[in-house]
Tab-separated table of C-alpha atoms in Angstrom:
chain	number	residue	atom	x	y	z
N	1	MET	CA	7.812	11.870	-0.907
N	2	ALA	CA	5.497	14.029	-2.300
N	3	LYS	CA	1.899	13.700	-1.822
N	4	LEU	CA	-0.167	11.852	-4.749
N	5	THR	CA	-3.746	13.303	-3.564
N	6	MET	CA	-5.692	16.160	-5.103
N	7	MET	CA	-8.640	16.658	-3.040
N	8	THR	CA	-9.915	20.029	-3.061
N	9	GLU	CA	-11.956	21.997	-0.537
N	10	ALA	CA	-14.833	21.402	-2.686
N	11	ASP	CA	-13.798	17.570	-2.917
N	12	HIS	CA	-14.067	17.136	0.750
N	13	GLN	CA	-17.254	18.963	1.275
N	14	ARG	CA	-18.763	16.502	-1.969
N	15	VAL	CA	-17.814	13.597	-0.148
N	16	SER	CA	-18.511	14.586	3.617
N	17	ASP	CA	-22.139	15.555	2.035
N	18	ALA	CA	-22.000	11.891	0.388
N	19	VAL	CA	-21.276	10.821	3.618
N	20	ARG	CA	-24.151	12.366	5.226
N	21	ASP	CA	-26.858	11.710	2.673
N	22	ALA	CA	-25.890	7.748	2.576
N	23	GLU	CA	-25.885	7.995	6.678
N	24	ALA	CA	-29.921	9.260	6.093
N	25	SER	CA	-31.283	6.021	5.887
N	26	THR	CA	-29.147	3.921	7.917
N	27	ALA	CA	-28.349	3.214	11.263
N	28	GLY	CA	-24.866	2.527	9.832
N	29	GLU	CA	-21.573	5.016	9.922
N	30	ILE	CA	-19.576	5.394	7.137
N	31	VAL	CA	-15.888	6.571	7.749
N	32	THR	CA	-13.800	7.364	4.553
N	33	ILE	CA	-9.808	7.856	4.692
N	34	ILE	CA	-7.300	8.030	1.533
N	35	ALA	CA	-3.784	7.958	1.865
N	36	ASP	CA	-0.498	8.668	-0.118
N	37	THR	CA	1.628	4.759	0.855
N	38	SER	CA	0.285	2.131	3.238
N	39	ASP	CA	4.131	1.300	3.883
N	40	ARG	CA	7.284	2.299	2.938
N	41	TYR	CA	8.224	-1.676	1.636
N	42	LEU	CA	11.816	-1.268	2.985
N	43	ASP	CA	11.857	-4.962	3.906
N	44	VAL	CA	11.085	-5.090	0.189
N	45	ALA	CA	13.824	-3.178	-0.582
N	46	LEU	CA	16.484	-5.041	1.438
N	47	TRP	CA	15.001	-8.754	0.073
N	48	TRP	CA	15.941	-7.146	-3.615
N	49	SER	CA	18.996	-6.022	-2.626
N	50	ILE	CA	20.095	-9.104	-1.172
N	51	GLY	CA	18.806	-11.407	-3.989
N	52	ILE	CA	20.883	-9.444	-6.451
N	53	ALA	CA	23.434	-9.628	-4.580
N	54	VAL	CA	23.253	-13.358	-4.542
N	55	LEU	CA	22.640	-13.165	-7.902
N	56	ALA	CA	25.869	-11.472	-8.773
N	57	LEU	CA	27.631	-13.839	-6.136
N	58	THR	CA	26.392	-16.361	-9.188
N	59	ALA	CA	27.386	-14.783	-11.916
N	60	LEU	CA	31.096	-14.488	-10.459
N	61	ALA	CA	31.117	-18.523	-9.301
N	62	ALA	CA	29.951	-19.450	-12.815
N	63	PHE	CA	32.038	-16.675	-15.027
N	64	PRO	CA	35.057	-15.775	-12.701
N	65	GLU	CA	37.021	-15.160	-15.528
N	66	PHE	CA	34.634	-12.203	-16.229
N	67	TYR	CA	35.352	-10.383	-12.899
N	68	THR	CA	39.496	-11.136	-12.450
N	69	GLY	CA	39.661	-9.905	-16.370
N	70	LEU	CA	37.737	-6.561	-14.850
N	71	VAL	CA	40.364	-6.366	-11.886
N	72	ALA	CA	43.387	-7.285	-14.246
N	73	THR	CA	41.918	-4.133	-16.257
N	74	PHE	CA	41.696	-1.629	-13.526
N	75	THR	CA	45.167	-3.174	-11.597
N	76	GLY	CA	46.883	-3.167	-15.300
N	77	GLY	CA	47.615	-7.056	-15.126
N	78	TRP	CA	49.405	-7.156	-11.785
N	79	ILE	CA	47.932	-9.727	-10.375
N	80	VAL	CA	48.670	-13.100	-11.885
N	81	GLU	CA	47.456	-16.137	-9.968
N	82	TRP	CA	44.669	-15.565	-7.321
N	83	THR	CA	45.273	-16.510	-3.788
N	84	LEU	CA	42.798	-18.161	-1.667
N	85	ALA	CA	42.153	-14.697	0.350
N	86	GLU	CA	42.136	-12.361	-2.671
N	87	ALA	CA	39.541	-14.779	-4.627
N	88	PHE	CA	37.253	-14.112	-1.067
N	89	GLU	CA	37.904	-10.338	-1.408
N	90	LEU	CA	36.876	-10.091	-4.749
N	91	ALA	CA	33.355	-12.506	-3.651
N	92	LEU	CA	32.891	-9.816	-0.621
N	93	ALA	CA	33.516	-6.598	-2.481
N	94	VAL	CA	30.980	-8.119	-6.079
N	95	ALA	CA	28.131	-8.587	-3.226
N	96	VAL	CA	28.874	-5.201	-1.151
N	97	ILE	CA	29.062	-3.430	-4.602
N	98	LYS	CA	25.814	-5.318	-6.005
N	99	PHE	CA	24.094	-4.704	-2.302
N	100	VAL	CA	24.794	-1.044	-2.023
N	101	ALA	CA	23.850	-0.228	-5.361
N	102	MET	CA	20.482	-1.664	-5.400
N	103	ARG	CA	19.789	-0.850	-2.232
N	104	LEU	CA	20.569	3.052	-3.431
N	105	LEU	CA	18.262	2.325	-6.614
N	106	LEU	CA	15.397	1.280	-4.459
N	107	SER	CA	15.770	4.143	-2.292
N	108	TRP	CA	13.706	5.795	-5.202
N	109	MET	CA	10.081	5.056	-3.879
N	110	PRO	CA	8.364	4.336	-7.250
N	111	LEU	CA	11.042	2.028	-8.000
N	112	ARG	CA	10.234	0.515	-4.841
N	113	LEU	CA	6.569	-0.311	-5.659
N	114	PHE	CA	6.777	-0.914	-9.157
N	115	LEU	CA	9.639	-3.983	-7.655
N	116	THR	CA	6.929	-5.009	-4.850
N	117	PRO	CA	4.418	-8.215	-5.823
N	118	GLY	CA	0.779	-7.145	-6.078
N	119	ILE	CA	0.130	-9.641	-3.450
N	120	VAL	CA	2.380	-7.624	-1.013
N	121	LYS	CA	0.693	-4.476	-1.529
N	122	ALA	CA	-3.257	-5.916	-1.573
N	123	GLU	CA	-2.017	-7.311	1.901
N	124	ARG	CA	-0.252	-4.388	3.157
N	125	VAL	CA	-3.144	-1.781	2.584
N	126	ARG	CA	-5.439	-4.302	4.227
N	127	ARG	CA	-3.195	-4.619	6.950
N	128	ARG	CA	-3.410	-0.642	7.327
N	129	ALA	CA	-7.162	-0.798	6.488
N	130	ILE	CA	-7.813	-2.506	9.425
N	131	ARG	CA	-5.281	-0.791	11.794
N	132	TYR	CA	-7.262	2.489	10.628
N	133	PHE	CA	-10.591	0.892	11.127
N	134	LYS	CA	-9.628	-0.667	14.898
N	135	VAL	CA	-8.461	2.757	15.581
N	136	GLY	CA	-11.292	5.358	14.209
N	137	ALA	CA	-14.711	3.206	13.812
N	138	GLU	CA	-14.166	-0.338	15.632
N	139	ARG	CA	-17.282	-0.312	18.038
N	140	ARG	CA	-17.034	3.525	18.389
N	141	THR	CA	-20.879	3.451	17.482
N	142	SER	CA	-23.953	1.753	19.686
N	143	GLY	CA	-24.744	-0.683	17.409
N	144	ARG	CA	-21.585	-1.691	16.128
N	145	THR	CA	-22.342	-0.320	12.486
N	146	GLY	CA	-19.162	1.340	11.486
N	147	VAL	CA	-17.590	1.103	8.125
N	148	LEU	CA	-14.536	2.016	6.519
N	149	ILE	CA	-13.832	2.969	3.311
N	150	TYR	CA	-10.186	3.487	2.731
N	151	LEU	CA	-7.924	4.158	-0.720
N	152	SER	CA	-4.237	3.967	-0.855
N	153	MET	CA	-2.984	6.360	-3.640
N	154	ALA	CA	0.181	4.530	-4.527
N	155	GLU	CA	-0.987	1.201	-4.301
N	156	HIS	CA	-4.020	1.669	-6.645
N	157	ARG	CA	-5.723	0.162	-4.218
N	158	ALA	CA	-8.999	0.154	-1.777
N	159	GLU	CA	-10.259	-1.622	0.723
N	160	ILE	CA	-14.102	-1.445	2.933
N	161	VAL	CA	-13.732	-2.775	6.452
N	162	ALA	CA	-16.906	-3.473	8.172
N	163	ASP	CA	-17.578	-3.528	12.016
N	164	GLU	CA	-18.959	-6.704	14.084
N	165	ALA	CA	-22.832	-6.562	13.210
N	166	ILE	CA	-21.983	-5.646	9.592
N	167	HIS	CA	-19.794	-8.194	8.997
N	168	SER	CA	-22.176	-10.879	9.977
N	169	LYS	CA	-24.432	-10.032	7.677
N	170	VAL	CA	-23.194	-8.742	4.563
N	171	THR	CA	-19.767	-10.324	2.877
N	172	ALA	CA	-16.911	-9.222	1.489
N	173	GLU	CA	-18.047	-10.000	-1.938
N	174	THR	CA	-21.227	-7.329	-1.414
N	175	TRP	CA	-18.744	-4.665	-1.463
N	176	GLY	CA	-17.568	-5.761	-4.959
N	177	GLU	CA	-19.492	-3.423	-6.921
N	178	ALA	CA	-18.850	-0.204	-4.543
N	179	MET	CA	-15.072	-1.226	-4.608
N	180	ALA	CA	-15.331	-2.046	-8.628
N	181	LYS	CA	-16.516	2.150	-9.009
N	182	LEU	CA	-14.556	3.239	-6.650
N	183	VAL	CA	-11.308	2.444	-8.483
N	184	ALA	CA	-12.685	2.755	-11.888
N	185	GLU	CA	-13.325	6.470	-10.924
N	186	VAL	CA	-9.510	6.889	-9.705
N	187	ARG	CA	-7.728	5.503	-12.113
N	188	GLU	CA	-9.273	8.583	-14.168
N	189	GLY	CA	-8.264	10.668	-11.171
N	190	ARG	CA	-11.548	11.222	-10.335
N	191	LEU	CA	-10.908	10.581	-6.774
N	192	ALA	CA	-14.120	12.464	-5.621
N	193	ASP	CA	-16.423	11.152	-7.587
N	194	GLY	CA	-15.051	7.294	-6.939
N	195	MET	CA	-15.223	8.356	-2.955
N	196	VAL	CA	-19.187	9.416	-4.095
N	197	ALA	CA	-20.163	6.981	-5.917
N	198	ALA	CA	-18.424	4.243	-3.465
N	199	ILE	CA	-20.299	5.750	-0.373
N	200	GLY	CA	-23.493	5.495	-2.118
N	201	ASP	CA	-22.997	2.221	-2.916
N	202	VAL	CA	-22.325	1.266	1.049
N	203	GLY	CA	-25.407	3.448	2.135
N	204	LYS	CA	-27.613	1.450	-0.304
N	205	VAL	CA	-26.159	-1.880	1.375
N	206	LEU	CA	-26.302	-0.699	4.783
N	207	SER	CA	-29.901	1.194	4.694
N	208	ALA	CA	-31.282	-2.566	3.458
N	209	HIS	CA	-29.472	-4.460	6.214
N	210	PHE	CA	-29.352	-1.372	9.207
N	211	PRO	CA	-32.089	0.705	8.324
N	212	ARG	CA	-32.127	3.587	10.640
N	213	ALA	CA	-34.112	4.520	13.404
N	214	ALA	CA	-36.225	7.601	14.492
N	215	ASP	CA	-33.994	8.450	17.802
N	216	ASP	CA	-30.745	7.335	15.637
N	217	VAL	CA	-27.202	10.367	16.421
N	218	ASN	CA	-24.246	10.717	14.234
N	219	GLU	CA	-21.355	8.910	15.787
N	220	LEU	CA	-18.892	9.069	13.624
N	221	PRO	CA	-17.498	12.537	12.011
N	222	ASP	CA	-18.916	12.507	8.500
N	223	ARG	CA	-15.760	14.038	6.481
N	224	LEU	CA	-12.802	12.816	4.598
N	225	ILE	CA	-9.426	12.074	6.550
N	226	GLU	CA	-6.609	12.357	4.238
N	227	LEU	CA	-3.367	10.939	5.633
């Protein structure tokens, strides 16, 4: 699958500068990640394929004459009466053909994403954001004040995940405005603008709760990570 992000070197620099500016007044540390997709959704493709196969068997049971008529057309009408074994063979053939055809269709990622329920995509994006946060930011600062801004392009979803000290003082709802700005800009194709806006809002929240100390040092990289 081709990469969906289109961040230039100038965009990367803008994001890095925004992180640096936001951290200038807070002890918090901001990590930014953009990913093409958060999951391959192969299980979704499997369940759709199984569902279509079952639906085809249901249709066979409801309208057997239609399927036996198709077989008669292709065999020149040689099968007059169906034995039990032949009926089971027909059912198996229908199920396998429908399953394989649907699975092949769903090898196209855009269709797979389209048929994935929104609640599933939201859960996978959240899970992947938390995984990246645990690897790249969680407990990696002395005051446990790391924040991850995560954008998953294919799902058109974003997440903000915070470390223990921040999570205890700032509710998830507080990040709503930053998330809204990020998604709105990305929807218009302005990825860098969205990230910069979200970073600015996150920085304001962090500054209010975790002001920067005189001896504070930068503990996490400011650069944007593209995956």
